[in-house]
JSON list of C-alpha atoms in Angstrom, two decimals:
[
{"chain": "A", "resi": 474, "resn": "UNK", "atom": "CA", "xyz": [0.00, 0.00, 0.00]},
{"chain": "A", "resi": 475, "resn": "UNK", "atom": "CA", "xyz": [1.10, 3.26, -1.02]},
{"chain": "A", "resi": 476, "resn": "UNK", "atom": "CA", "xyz": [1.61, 5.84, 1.79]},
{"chain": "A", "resi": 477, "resn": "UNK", "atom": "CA", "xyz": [3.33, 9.14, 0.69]},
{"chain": "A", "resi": 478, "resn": "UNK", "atom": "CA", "xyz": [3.59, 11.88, 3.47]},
{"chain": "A", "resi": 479, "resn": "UNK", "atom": "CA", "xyz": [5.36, 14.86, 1.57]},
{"chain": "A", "resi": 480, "resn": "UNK", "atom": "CA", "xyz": [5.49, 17.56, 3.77]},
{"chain": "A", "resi": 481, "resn": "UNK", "atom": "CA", "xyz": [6.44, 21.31, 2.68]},
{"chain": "A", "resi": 482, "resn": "UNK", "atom": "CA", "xyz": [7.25, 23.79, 5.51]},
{"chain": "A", "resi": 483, "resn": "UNK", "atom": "CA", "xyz": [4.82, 21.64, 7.90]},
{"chain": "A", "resi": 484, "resn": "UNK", "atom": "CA", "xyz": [2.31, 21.41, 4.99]},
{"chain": "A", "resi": 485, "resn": "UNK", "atom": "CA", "xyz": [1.10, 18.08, 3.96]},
{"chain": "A", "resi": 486, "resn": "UNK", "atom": "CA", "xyz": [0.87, 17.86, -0.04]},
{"chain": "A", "resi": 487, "resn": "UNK", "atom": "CA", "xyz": [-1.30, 16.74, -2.29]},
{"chain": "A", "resi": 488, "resn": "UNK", "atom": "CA", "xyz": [-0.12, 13.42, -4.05]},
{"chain": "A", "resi": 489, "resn": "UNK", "atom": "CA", "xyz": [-2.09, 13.37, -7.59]},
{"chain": "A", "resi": 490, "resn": "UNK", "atom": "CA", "xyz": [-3.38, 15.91, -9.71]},
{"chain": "A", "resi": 491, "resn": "UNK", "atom": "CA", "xyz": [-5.54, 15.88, -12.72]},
{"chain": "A", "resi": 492, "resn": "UNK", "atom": "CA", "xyz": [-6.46, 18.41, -15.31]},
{"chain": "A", "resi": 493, "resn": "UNK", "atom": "CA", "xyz": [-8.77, 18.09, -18.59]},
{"chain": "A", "resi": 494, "resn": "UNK", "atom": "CA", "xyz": [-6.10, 17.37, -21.58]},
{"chain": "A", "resi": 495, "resn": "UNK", "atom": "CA", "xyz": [-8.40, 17.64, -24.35]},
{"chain": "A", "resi": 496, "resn": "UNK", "atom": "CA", "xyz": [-11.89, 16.50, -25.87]},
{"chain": "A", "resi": 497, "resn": "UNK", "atom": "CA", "xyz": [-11.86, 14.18, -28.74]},
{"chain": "A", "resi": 498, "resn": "UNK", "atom": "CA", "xyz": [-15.17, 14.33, -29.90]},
{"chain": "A", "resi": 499, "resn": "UNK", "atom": "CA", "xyz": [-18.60, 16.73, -29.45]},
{"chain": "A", "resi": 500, "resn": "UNK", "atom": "CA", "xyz": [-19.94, 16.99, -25.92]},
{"chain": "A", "resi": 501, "resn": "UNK", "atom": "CA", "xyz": [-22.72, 14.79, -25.18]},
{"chain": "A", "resi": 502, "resn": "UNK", "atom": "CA", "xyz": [-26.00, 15.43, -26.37]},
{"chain": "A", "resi": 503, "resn": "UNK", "atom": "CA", "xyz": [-28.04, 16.54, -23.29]},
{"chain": "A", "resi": 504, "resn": "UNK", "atom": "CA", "xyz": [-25.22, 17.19, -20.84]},
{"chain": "A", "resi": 505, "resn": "UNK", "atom": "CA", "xyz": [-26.43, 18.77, -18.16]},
{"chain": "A", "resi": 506, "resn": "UNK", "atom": "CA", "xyz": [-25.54, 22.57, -16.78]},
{"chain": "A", "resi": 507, "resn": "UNK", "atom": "CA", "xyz": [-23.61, 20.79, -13.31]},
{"chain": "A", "resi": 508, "resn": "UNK", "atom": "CA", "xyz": [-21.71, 18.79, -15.74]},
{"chain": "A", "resi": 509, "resn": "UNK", "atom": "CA", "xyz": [-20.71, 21.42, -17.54]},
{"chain": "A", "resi": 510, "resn": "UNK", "atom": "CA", "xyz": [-19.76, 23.40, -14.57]},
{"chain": "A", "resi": 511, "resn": "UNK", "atom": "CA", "xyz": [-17.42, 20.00, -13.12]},
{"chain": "A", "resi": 512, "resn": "UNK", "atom": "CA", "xyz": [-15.36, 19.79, -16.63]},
{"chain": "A", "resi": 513, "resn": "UNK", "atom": "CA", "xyz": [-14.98, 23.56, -16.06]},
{"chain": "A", "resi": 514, "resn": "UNK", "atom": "CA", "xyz": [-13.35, 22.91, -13.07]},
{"chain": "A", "resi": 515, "resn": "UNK", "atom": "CA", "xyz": [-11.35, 20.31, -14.13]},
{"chain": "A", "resi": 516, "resn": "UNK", "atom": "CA", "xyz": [-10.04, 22.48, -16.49]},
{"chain": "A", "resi": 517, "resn": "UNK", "atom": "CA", "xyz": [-7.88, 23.71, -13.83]},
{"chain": "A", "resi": 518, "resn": "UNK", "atom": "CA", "xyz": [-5.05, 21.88, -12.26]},
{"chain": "A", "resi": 519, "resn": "UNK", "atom": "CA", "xyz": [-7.20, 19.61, -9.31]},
{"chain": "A", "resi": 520, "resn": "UNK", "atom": "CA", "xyz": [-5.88, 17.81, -6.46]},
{"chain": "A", "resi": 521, "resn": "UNK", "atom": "CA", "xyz": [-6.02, 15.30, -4.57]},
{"chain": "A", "resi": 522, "resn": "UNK", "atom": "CA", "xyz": [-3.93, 13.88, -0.98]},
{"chain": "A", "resi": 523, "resn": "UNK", "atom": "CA", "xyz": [-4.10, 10.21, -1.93]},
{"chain": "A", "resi": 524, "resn": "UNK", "atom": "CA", "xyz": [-5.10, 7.32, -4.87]},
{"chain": "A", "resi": 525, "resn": "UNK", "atom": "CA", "xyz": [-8.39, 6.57, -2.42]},
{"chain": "A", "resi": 526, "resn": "UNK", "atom": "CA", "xyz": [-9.25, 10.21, -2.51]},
{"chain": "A", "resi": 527, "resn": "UNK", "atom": "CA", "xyz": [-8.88, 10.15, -6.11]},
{"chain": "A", "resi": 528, "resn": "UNK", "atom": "CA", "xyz": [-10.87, 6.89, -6.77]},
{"chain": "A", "resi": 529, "resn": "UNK", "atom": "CA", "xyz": [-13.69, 7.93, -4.87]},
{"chain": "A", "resi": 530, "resn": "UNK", "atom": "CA", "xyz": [-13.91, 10.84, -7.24]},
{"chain": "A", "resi": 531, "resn": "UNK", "atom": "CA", "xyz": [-13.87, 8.88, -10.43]},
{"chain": "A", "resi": 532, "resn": "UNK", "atom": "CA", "xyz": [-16.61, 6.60, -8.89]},
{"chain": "A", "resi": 533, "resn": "UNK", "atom": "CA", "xyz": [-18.68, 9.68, -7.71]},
{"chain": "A", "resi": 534, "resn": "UNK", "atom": "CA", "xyz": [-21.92, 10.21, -9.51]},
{"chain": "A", "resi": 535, "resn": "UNK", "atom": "CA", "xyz": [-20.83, 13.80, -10.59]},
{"chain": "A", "resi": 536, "resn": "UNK", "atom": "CA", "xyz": [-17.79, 12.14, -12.25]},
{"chain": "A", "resi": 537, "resn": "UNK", "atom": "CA", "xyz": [-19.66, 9.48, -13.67]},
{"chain": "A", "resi": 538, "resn": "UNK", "atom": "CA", "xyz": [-22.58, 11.64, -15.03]},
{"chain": "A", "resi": 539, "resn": "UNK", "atom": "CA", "xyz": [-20.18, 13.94, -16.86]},
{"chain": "A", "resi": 540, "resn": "UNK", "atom": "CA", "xyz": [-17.84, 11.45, -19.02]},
{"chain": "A", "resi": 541, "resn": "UNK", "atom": "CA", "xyz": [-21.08, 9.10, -19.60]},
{"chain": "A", "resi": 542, "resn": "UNK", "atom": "CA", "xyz": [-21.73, 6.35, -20.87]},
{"chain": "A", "resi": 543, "resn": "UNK", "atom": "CA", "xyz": [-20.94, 6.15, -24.43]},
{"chain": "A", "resi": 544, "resn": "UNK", "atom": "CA", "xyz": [-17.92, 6.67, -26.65]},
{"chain": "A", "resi": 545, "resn": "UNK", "atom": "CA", "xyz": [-14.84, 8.66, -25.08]},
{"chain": "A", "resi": 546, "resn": "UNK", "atom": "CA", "xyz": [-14.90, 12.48, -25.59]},
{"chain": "A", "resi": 547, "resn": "UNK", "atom": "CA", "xyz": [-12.56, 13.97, -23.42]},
{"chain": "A", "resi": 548, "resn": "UNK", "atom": "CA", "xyz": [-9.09, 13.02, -22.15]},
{"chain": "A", "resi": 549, "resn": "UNK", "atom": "CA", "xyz": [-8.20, 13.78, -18.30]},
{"chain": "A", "resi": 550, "resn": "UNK", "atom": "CA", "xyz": [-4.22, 13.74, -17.71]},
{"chain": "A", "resi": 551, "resn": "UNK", "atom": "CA", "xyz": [-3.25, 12.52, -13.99]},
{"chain": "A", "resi": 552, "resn": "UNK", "atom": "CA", "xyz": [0.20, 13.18, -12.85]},
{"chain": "A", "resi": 553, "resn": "UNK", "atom": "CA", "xyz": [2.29, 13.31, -9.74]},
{"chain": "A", "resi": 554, "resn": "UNK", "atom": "CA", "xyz": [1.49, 16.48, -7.59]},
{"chain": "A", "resi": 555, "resn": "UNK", "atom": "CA", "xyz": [5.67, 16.73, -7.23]},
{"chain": "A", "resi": 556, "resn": "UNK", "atom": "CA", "xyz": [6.13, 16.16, -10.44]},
{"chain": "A", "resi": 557, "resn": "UNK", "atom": "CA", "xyz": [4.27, 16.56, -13.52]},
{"chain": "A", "resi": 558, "resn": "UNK", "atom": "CA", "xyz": [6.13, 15.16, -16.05]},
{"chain": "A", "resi": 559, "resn": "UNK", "atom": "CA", "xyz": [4.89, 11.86, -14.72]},
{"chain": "A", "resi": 560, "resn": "UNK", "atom": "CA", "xyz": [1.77, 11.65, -15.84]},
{"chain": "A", "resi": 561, "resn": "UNK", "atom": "CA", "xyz": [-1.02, 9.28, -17.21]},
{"chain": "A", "resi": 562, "resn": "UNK", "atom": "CA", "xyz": [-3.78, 9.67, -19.33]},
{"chain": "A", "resi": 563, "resn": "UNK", "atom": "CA", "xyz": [-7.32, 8.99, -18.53]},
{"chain": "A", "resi": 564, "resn": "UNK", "atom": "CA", "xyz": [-10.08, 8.13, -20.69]},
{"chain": "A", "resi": 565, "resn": "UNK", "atom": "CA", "xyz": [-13.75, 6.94, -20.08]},
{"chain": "A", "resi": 566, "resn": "UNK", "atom": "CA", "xyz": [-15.45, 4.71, -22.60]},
{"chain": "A", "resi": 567, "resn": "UNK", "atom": "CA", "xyz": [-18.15, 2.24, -22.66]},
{"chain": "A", "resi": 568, "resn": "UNK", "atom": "CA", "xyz": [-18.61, 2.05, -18.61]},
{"chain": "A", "resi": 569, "resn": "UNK", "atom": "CA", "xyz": [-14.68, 1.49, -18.51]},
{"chain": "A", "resi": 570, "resn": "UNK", "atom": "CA", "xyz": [-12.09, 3.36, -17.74]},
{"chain": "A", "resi": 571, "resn": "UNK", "atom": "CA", "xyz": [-8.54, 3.19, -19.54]},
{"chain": "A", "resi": 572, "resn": "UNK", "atom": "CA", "xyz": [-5.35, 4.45, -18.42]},
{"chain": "A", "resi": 573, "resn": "UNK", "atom": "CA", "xyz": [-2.31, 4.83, -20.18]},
{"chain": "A", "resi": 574, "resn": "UNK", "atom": "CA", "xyz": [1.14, 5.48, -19.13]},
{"chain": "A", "resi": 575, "resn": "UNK", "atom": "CA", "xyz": [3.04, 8.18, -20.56]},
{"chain": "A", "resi": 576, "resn": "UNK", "atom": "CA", "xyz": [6.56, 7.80, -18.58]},
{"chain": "A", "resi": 577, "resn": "UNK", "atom": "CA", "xyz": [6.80, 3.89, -19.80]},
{"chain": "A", "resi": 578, "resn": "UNK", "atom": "CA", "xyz": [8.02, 3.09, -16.05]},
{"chain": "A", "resi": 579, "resn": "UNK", "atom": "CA", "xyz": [7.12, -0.83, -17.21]},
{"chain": "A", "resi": 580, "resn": "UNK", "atom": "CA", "xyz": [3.93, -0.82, -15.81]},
{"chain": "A", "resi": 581, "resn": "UNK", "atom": "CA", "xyz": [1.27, -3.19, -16.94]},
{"chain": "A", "resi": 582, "resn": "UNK", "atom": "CA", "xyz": [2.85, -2.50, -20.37]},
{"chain": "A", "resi": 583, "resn": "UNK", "atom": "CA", "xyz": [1.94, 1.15, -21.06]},
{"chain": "A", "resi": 584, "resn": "UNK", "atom": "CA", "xyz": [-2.22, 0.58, -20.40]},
{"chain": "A", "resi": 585, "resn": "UNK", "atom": "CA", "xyz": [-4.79, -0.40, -18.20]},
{"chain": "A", "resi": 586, "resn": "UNK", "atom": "CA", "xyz": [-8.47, -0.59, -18.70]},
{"chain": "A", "resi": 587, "resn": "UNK", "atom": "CA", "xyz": [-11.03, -1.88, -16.53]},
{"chain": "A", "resi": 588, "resn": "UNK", "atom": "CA", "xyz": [-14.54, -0.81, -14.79]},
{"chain": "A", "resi": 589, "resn": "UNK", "atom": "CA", "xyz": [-14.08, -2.14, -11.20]},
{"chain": "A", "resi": 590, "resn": "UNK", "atom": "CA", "xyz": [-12.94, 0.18, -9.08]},
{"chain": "A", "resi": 591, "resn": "UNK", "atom": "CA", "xyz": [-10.53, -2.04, -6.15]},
{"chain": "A", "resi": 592, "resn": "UNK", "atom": "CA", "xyz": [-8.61, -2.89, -9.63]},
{"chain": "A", "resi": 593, "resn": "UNK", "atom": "CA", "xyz": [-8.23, 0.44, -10.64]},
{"chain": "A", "resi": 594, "resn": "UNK", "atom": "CA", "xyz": [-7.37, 1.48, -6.94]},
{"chain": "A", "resi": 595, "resn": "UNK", "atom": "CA", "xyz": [-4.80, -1.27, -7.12]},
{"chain": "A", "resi": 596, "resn": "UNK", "atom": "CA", "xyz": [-3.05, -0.44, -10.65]},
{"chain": "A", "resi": 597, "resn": "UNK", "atom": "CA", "xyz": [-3.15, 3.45, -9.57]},
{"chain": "A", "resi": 598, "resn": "UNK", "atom": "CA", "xyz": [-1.09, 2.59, -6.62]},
{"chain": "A", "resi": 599, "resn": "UNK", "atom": "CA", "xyz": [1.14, 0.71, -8.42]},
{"chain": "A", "resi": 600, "resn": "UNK", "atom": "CA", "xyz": [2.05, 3.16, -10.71]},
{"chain": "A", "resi": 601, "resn": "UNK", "atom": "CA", "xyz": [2.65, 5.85, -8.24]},
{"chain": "A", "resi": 602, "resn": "UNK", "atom": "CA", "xyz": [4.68, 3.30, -6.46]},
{"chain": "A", "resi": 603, "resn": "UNK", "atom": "CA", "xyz": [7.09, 3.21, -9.46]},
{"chain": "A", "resi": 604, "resn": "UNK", "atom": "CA", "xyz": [7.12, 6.76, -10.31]},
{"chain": "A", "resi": 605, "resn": "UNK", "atom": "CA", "xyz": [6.85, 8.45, -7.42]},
{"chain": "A", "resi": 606, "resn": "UNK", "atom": "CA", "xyz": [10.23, 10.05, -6.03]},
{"chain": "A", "resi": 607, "resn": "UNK", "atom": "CA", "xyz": [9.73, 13.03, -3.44]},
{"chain": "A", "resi": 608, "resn": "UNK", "atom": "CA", "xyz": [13.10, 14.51, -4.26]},
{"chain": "A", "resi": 609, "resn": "UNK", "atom": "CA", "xyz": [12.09, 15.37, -8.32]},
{"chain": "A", "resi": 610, "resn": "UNK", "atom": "CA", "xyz": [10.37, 18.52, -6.98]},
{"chain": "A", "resi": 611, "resn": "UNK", "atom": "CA", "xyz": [13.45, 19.65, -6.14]},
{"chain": "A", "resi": 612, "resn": "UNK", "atom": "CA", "xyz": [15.94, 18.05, -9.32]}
]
């Protein structure tokens, strides 16, 4: 299990972050005004203090509402809060959710995809596990 304490002058950090990288394809038909007002949000750099944190938010109803249920049409990028350059791509499709790495650390060969929520709490860890390094802030 993946515990990461960073601490900044006393503060504790967040661990992830994730931002909205791009859409793909036309908004849904019909999506709603509080939709519209989360991917406006997630337009800006978000936060979060650990994977579980994180993982409840993909699995919230908000969350779930706005990417939908048919074909992928935007592209979330989730990186390191300490640093960014190790980051992943996230992409909803077809009640599943795909992640792909775009460090190539060697995890579970570059992608992940999957719609049950202890596996993707599991593979997140693991990749922050093998990217995670508290010193890169600072390098």
């Amino acid at each position: 299990m993946l515990v990461v304490n960073v601490s900044a002058m006393g503060d504790e950090l967040p661990l992830l972050t994730m931002v909205k990288s791009k859409e793909i394809d036309e908004k849904p038909v019909g999506i709603t005004e509080e939709s519209l007002g989360l991917l406006s949000t997630l337009s800006s750099l978000c936060s979060f203090y650990s994977v579980d944190d994180f993982i409840g938010f993909l699995f919230s109803e908000k969350f779930q509402v706005l990417i939908g249920r048919g074909e992928p049409w935007v592209v979330f990028e989730i990186g390191m809060y300490l640093d960014h350059q190790k980051n992943m791509q996230l992409i909803a499709t077809n009640n599943e959710i795909i992640l792909v790495d775009n460090v190539e650390c060697g995890w579970n060969d570059g992608a992940f995809k999957s719609n049950d929520r202890l596996e993707i709490l599991r593979e997140l860890k693991l990749w922050c596990e093998l990217v995670f390094n508290p010193k890169s802030r600072f390098e």
